[in-house]
XYZ file of C-alpha atoms in Angstrom:
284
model
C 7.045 -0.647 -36.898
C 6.747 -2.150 -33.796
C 8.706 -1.082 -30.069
C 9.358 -2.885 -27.105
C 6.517 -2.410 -24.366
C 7.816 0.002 -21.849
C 6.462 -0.698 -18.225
C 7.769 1.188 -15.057
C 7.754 -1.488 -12.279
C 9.314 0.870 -9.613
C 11.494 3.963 -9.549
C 14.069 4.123 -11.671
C 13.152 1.014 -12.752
C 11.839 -0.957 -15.965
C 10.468 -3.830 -18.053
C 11.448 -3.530 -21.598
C 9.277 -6.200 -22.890
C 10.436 -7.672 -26.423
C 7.185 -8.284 -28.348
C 5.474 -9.699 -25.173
C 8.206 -12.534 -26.603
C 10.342 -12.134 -23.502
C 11.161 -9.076 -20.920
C 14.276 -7.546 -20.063
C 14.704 -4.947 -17.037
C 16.537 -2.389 -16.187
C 17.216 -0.824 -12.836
C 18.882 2.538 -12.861
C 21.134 3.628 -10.168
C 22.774 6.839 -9.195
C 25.804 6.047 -10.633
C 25.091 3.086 -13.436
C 22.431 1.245 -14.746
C 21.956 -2.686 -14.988
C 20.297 -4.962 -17.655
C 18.858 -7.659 -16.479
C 18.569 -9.866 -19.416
C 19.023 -8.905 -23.210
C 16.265 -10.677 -24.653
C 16.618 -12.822 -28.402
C 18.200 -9.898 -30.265
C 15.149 -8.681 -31.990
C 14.316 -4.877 -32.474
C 16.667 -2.070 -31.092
C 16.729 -2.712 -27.409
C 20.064 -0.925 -27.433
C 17.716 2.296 -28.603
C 15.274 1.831 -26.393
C 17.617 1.341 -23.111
C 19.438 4.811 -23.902
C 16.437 6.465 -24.414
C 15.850 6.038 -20.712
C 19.120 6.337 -19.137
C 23.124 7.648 -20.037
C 24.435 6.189 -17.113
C 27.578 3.258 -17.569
C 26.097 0.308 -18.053
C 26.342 -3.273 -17.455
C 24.424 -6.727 -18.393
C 23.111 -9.286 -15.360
C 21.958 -12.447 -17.320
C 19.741 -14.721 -15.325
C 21.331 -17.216 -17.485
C 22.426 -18.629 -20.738
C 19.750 -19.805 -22.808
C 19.321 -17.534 -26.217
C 15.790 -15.588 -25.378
C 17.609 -13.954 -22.302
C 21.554 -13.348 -24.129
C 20.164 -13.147 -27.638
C 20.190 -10.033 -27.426
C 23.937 -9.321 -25.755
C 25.479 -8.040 -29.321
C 23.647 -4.949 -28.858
C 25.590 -3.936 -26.311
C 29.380 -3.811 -27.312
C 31.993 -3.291 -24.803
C 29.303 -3.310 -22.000
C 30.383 -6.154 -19.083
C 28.480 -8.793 -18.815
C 28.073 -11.257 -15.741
C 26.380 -13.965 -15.523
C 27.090 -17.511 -12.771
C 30.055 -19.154 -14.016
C 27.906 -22.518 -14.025
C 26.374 -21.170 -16.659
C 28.791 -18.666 -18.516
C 30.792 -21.842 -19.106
C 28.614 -23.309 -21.229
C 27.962 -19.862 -23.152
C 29.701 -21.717 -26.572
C 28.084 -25.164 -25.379
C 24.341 -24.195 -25.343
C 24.492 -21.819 -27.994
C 25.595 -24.897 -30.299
C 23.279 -27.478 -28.711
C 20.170 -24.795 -30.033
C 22.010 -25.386 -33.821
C 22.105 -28.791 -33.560
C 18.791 -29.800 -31.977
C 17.097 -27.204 -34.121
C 19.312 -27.802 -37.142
C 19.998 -24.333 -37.295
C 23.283 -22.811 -37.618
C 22.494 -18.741 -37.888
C 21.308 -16.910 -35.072
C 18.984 -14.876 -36.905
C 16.927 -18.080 -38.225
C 16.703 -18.801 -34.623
C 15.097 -15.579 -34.267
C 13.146 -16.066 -36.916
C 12.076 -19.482 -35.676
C 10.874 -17.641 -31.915
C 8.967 -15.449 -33.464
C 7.380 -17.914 -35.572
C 7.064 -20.205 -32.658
C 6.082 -18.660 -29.939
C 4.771 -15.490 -31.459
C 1.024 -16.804 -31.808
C 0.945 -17.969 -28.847
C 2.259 -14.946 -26.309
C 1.570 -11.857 -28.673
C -0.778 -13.414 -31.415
C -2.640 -9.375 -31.521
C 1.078 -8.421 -33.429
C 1.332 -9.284 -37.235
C 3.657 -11.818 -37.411
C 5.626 -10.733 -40.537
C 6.160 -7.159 -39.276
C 7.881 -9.239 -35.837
C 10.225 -10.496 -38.415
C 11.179 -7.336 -40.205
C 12.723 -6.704 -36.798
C 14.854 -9.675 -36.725
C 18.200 -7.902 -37.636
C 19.572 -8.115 -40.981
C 23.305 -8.488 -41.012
C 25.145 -11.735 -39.187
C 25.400 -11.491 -35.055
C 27.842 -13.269 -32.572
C 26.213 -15.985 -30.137
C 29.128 -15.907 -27.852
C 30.546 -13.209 -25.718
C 33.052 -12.551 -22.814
C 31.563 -12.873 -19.412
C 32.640 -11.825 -15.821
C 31.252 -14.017 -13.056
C 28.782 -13.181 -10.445
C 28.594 -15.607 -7.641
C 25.892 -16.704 -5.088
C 26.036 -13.559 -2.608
C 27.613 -11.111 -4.763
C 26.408 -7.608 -4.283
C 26.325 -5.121 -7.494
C 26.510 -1.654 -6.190
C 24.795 0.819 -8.631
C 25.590 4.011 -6.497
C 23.089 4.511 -3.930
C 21.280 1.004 -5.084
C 22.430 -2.137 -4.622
C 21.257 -5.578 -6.429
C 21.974 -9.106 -4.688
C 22.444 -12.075 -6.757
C 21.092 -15.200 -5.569
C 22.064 -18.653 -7.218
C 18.982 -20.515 -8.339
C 19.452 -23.582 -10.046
C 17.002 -25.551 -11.533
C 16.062 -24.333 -15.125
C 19.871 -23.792 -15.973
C 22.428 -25.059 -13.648
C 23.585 -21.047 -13.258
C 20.508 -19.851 -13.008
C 20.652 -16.539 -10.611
C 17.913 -14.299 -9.433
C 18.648 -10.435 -8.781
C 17.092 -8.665 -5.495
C 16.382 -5.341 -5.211
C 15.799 -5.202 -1.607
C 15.124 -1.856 -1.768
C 12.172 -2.028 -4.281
C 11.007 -5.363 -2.708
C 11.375 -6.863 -6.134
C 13.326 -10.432 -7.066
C 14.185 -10.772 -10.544
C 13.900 -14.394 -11.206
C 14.287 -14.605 -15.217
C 13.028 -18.315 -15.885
C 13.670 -19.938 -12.447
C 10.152 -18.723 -11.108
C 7.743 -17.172 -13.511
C 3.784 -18.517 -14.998
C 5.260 -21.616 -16.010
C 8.601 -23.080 -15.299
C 10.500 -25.356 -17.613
C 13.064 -28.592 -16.081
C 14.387 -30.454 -19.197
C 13.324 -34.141 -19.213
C 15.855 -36.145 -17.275
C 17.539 -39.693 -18.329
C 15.183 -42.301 -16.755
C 12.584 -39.818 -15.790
C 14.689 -39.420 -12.648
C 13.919 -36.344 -10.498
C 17.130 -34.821 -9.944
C 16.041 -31.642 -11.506
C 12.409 -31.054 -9.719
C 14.736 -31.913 -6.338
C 16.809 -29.145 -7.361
C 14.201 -26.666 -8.088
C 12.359 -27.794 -4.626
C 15.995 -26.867 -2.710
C 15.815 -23.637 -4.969
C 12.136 -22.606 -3.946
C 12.819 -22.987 -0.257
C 15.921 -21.133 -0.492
C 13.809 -18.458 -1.850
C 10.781 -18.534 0.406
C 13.309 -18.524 2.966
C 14.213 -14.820 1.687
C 10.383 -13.839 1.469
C 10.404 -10.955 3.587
C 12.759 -9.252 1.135
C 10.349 -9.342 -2.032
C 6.513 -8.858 -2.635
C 7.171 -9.435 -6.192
C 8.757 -11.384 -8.936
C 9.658 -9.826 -12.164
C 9.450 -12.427 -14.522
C 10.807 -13.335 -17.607
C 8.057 -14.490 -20.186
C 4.034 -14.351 -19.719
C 3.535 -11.302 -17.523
C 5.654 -8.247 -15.899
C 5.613 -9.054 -12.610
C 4.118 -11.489 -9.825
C 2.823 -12.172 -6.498
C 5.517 -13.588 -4.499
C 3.351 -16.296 -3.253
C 4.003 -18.212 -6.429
C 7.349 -19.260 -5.132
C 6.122 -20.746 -2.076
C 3.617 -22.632 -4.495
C 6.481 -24.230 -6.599
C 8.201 -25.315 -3.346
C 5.101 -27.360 -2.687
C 4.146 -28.220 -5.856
C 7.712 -29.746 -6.005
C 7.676 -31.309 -2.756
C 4.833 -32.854 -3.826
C 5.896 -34.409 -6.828
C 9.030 -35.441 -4.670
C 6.763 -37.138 -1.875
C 4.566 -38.829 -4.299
C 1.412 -37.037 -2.692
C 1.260 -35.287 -6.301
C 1.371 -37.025 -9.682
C 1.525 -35.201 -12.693
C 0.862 -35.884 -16.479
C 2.074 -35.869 -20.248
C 0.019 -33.098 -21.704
C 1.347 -31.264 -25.418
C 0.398 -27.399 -25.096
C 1.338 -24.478 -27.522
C 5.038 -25.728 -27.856
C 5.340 -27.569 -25.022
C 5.850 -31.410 -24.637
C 6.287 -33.193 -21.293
C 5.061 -34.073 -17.775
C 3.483 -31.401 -16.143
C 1.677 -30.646 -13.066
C -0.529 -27.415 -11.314
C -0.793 -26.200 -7.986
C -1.938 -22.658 -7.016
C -0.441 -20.434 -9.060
C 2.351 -22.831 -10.453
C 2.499 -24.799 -13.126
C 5.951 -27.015 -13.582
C 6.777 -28.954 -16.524
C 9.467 -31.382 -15.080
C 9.929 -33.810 -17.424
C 10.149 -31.651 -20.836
C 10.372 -32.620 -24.120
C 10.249 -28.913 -25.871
């Protein structure tokens, strides 16, 4: 049976990687410990987090969408906070997945990951014993939130974690910063490849929003070396955020066009620069 993949980033802290599908982390402080991130829900991340620490806990979501909260019903009566830009549209997302994927139980959605994206990020892991992982027994999509704001500081005892609002990917989207550690947990606002849903005439609302987002960032580089990332790797130079901000600019300025390309399961325009790759016009 299959376990998450256990890295240690830094002291006290960790990626709990679920299936290579999509990483959670947790940081560990003197006096608590924080999740960043709950993955889909598949396997016994619950397990695997007290295996490495008793401390209180409590959940930082990066935001909303289900491979980064799927996973939240693990953790009863543990506080979760996540931007209020996107913790009120918890209920809304969760029920645009159903209907654009026709799907109405969260553990076909898990099912459908797997299936999905399983051969591409972790095709070395059997397939069918992923699924025998997906939990058998109904789960709850929605969830009480607290809200952590652009600024906020989460004091672990003796560690603290800055959140940083990030919009782009999700309109809520936050980053964590361990200042301490030199580390910036960006969830899906900078990782390998970043996703911007297609926009109504192609407009470029959302790639101007990212490019404000990646200079707000770069602007903070001094406090991070690396990004822990969501999907596709552990962790990464910091110089990829300084790549998105031109990459964006770019695309802004006209001095970069990009293209309609269909890869794995994605659909959309998408461009490259450096270390970057931005699909901002996306179909899937």
């Amino acid at each position: 049976m299959y376990r998450h993949e256990i890295t240690e980033i830094a002291p006290h802290t960790w990626c709990l990687s679920e299936f290579r599908l999509v990483n959670a982390f947790l940081i560990e402080g003197e006096e608590k410990a924080a999740l960043v991130d709950t993955g889909c829900g598949i396997g016994d991340l619950a397990g695997e987090v007290r295996a490495l620490t008793d401390k209180p806990l409590i959940i930082l979501l990066t935001h909303t969408h289900f491979d980064h909260d799927g996973g939240v019903f693990e953790f009863p009566g543990v506080p979760v906070y996540v931007n209020p830009l996107d913790g009120e549209r918890v209920e809304e997302d969760h029920k645009n997945m159903e209907k654009l994927m026709g799907i109405a139980d969260y553990n076909k959605m898990r099912r459908f990951y797997i299936q999905s994206r399983g051969p591409i990020r972790c095709p070395d892991l059997n397939q069918e014993e992923l699924l025998k992982l997906v939990p058998n027994h109904p789960t709850e999509g929605s969830y009480p939130w607290h809200p952590v704001n652009d600024g906020d500081v989460i004091d672990l005892g003796g560690r603290t974690i800055k959140a940083i609002l990030t919009p782009g990917h999700t309109p809520g989207s936050t980053c964590f910063l361990d200042a301490e550690n030199h580390i910036l947990f960006s969830g899906d606002c900078a990782n390998i490849s970043i996703i911007l849903e297609r926009q109504p005439e192609n407009d470029m609302r959302l790639v101007d929003i990212c490019n404000h987002t990646m200079t707000k960032l770069w602007n903070q580089e001094s406090s991070f070396e690396r990004l822990a990332v969501g999907h596709d790797a552990v962790t990464l130079d910091k110089q990829i955020v300084r790549d998105y901000r031109d990459l964006s600019a770019g695309l802004l300025d006209g001095s970069i066009t990009g293209k309609y390309e269909e890869t794995g399961f994605r659909k959309g325009d998408v461009e490259r620069l450096g270390m970057a790759e931005l699909w901002y016009q996306c179909d899937a």
